[in-house]
mmCIF file of C-alpha atoms in Angstrom:
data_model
loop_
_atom_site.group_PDB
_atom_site.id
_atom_site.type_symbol
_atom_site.label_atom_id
_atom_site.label_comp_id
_atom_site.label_asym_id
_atom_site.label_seq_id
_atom_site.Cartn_x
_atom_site.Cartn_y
_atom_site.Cartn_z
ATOM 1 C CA UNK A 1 0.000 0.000 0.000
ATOM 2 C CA UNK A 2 2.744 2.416 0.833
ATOM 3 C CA UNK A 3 4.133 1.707 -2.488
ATOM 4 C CA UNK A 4 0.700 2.882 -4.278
ATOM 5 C CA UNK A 5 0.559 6.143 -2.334
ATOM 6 C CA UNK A 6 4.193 7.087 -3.724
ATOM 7 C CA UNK A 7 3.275 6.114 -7.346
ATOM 8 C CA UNK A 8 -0.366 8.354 -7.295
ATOM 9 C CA UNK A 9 1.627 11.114 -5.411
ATOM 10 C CA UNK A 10 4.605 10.896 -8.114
ATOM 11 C CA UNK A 11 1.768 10.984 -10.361
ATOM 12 C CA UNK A 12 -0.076 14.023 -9.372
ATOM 13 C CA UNK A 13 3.529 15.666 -8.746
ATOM 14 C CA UNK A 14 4.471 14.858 -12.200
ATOM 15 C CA UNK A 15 0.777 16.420 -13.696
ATOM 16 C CA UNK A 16 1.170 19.429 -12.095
ATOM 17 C CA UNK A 17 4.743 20.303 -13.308
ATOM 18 C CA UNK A 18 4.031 18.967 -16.439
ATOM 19 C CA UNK A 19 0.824 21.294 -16.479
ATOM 20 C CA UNK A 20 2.660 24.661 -15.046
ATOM 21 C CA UNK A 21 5.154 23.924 -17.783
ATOM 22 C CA UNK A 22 2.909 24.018 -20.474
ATOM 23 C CA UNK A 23 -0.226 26.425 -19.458
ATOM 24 C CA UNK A 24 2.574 29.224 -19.349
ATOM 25 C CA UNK A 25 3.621 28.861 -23.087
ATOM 26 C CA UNK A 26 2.207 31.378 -25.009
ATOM 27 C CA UNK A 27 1.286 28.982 -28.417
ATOM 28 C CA UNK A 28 -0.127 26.512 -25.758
ATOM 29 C CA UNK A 29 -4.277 26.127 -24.968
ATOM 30 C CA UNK A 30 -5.514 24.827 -21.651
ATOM 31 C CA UNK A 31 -6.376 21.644 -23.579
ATOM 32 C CA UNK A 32 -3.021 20.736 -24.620
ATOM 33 C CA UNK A 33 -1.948 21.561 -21.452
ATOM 34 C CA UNK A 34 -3.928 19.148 -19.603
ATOM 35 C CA UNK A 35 -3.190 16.731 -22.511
ATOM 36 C CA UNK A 36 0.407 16.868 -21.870
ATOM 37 C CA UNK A 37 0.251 17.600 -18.049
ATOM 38 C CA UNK A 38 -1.737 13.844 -17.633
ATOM 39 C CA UNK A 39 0.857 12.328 -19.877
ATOM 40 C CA UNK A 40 3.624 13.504 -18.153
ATOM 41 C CA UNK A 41 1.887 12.095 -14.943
ATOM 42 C CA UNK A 42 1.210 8.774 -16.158
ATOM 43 C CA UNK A 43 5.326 8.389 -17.584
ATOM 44 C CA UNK A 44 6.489 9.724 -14.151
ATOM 45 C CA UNK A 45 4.085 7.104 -12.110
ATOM 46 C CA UNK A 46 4.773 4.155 -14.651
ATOM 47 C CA UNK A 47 8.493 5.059 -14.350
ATOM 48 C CA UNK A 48 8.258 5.122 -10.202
ATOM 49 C CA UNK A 49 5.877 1.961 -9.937
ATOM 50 C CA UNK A 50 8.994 0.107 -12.559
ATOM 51 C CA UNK A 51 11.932 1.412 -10.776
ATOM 52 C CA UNK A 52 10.239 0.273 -7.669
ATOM 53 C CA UNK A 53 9.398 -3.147 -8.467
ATOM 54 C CA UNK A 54 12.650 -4.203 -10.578
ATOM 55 C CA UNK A 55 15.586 -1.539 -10.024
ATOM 56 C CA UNK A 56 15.341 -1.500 -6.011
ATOM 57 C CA UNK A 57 15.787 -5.164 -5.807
ATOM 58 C CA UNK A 58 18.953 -5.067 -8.043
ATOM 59 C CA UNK A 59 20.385 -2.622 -5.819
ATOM 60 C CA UNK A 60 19.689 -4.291 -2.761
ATOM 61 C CA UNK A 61 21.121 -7.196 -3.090
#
């Protein structure tokens, strides 16, 4: 469980940069903001949930 809470708060860490990033452009719309922002999410939450399942047991042992 403690491992879920890191990946959704990785996640909403990673939308929100992602978002603040890209809502700030000048060429960019709110839509392809939030496009981008929940992308960026999802990579930084799959990348956290893999690095936690495979990479910390590499390095632990």
């Amino acid at each position: 469980m403690k491992n879920l809470n890191k990946t959704i708060l990785s996640f909403i860490a990673g939308f929100i940069i992602t978002y603040l990033l890209f809502i700030f452009r000048a060429e960019a719309t709110q839509e392809l903001a939030l496009t981008n922002a929940l992308g960026g999410g999802i990579g930084l939450a799959v990348g956290y949930f893999l690095y936690e399942k495979y990479m910390k047991e590499d390095s632990s042992s």
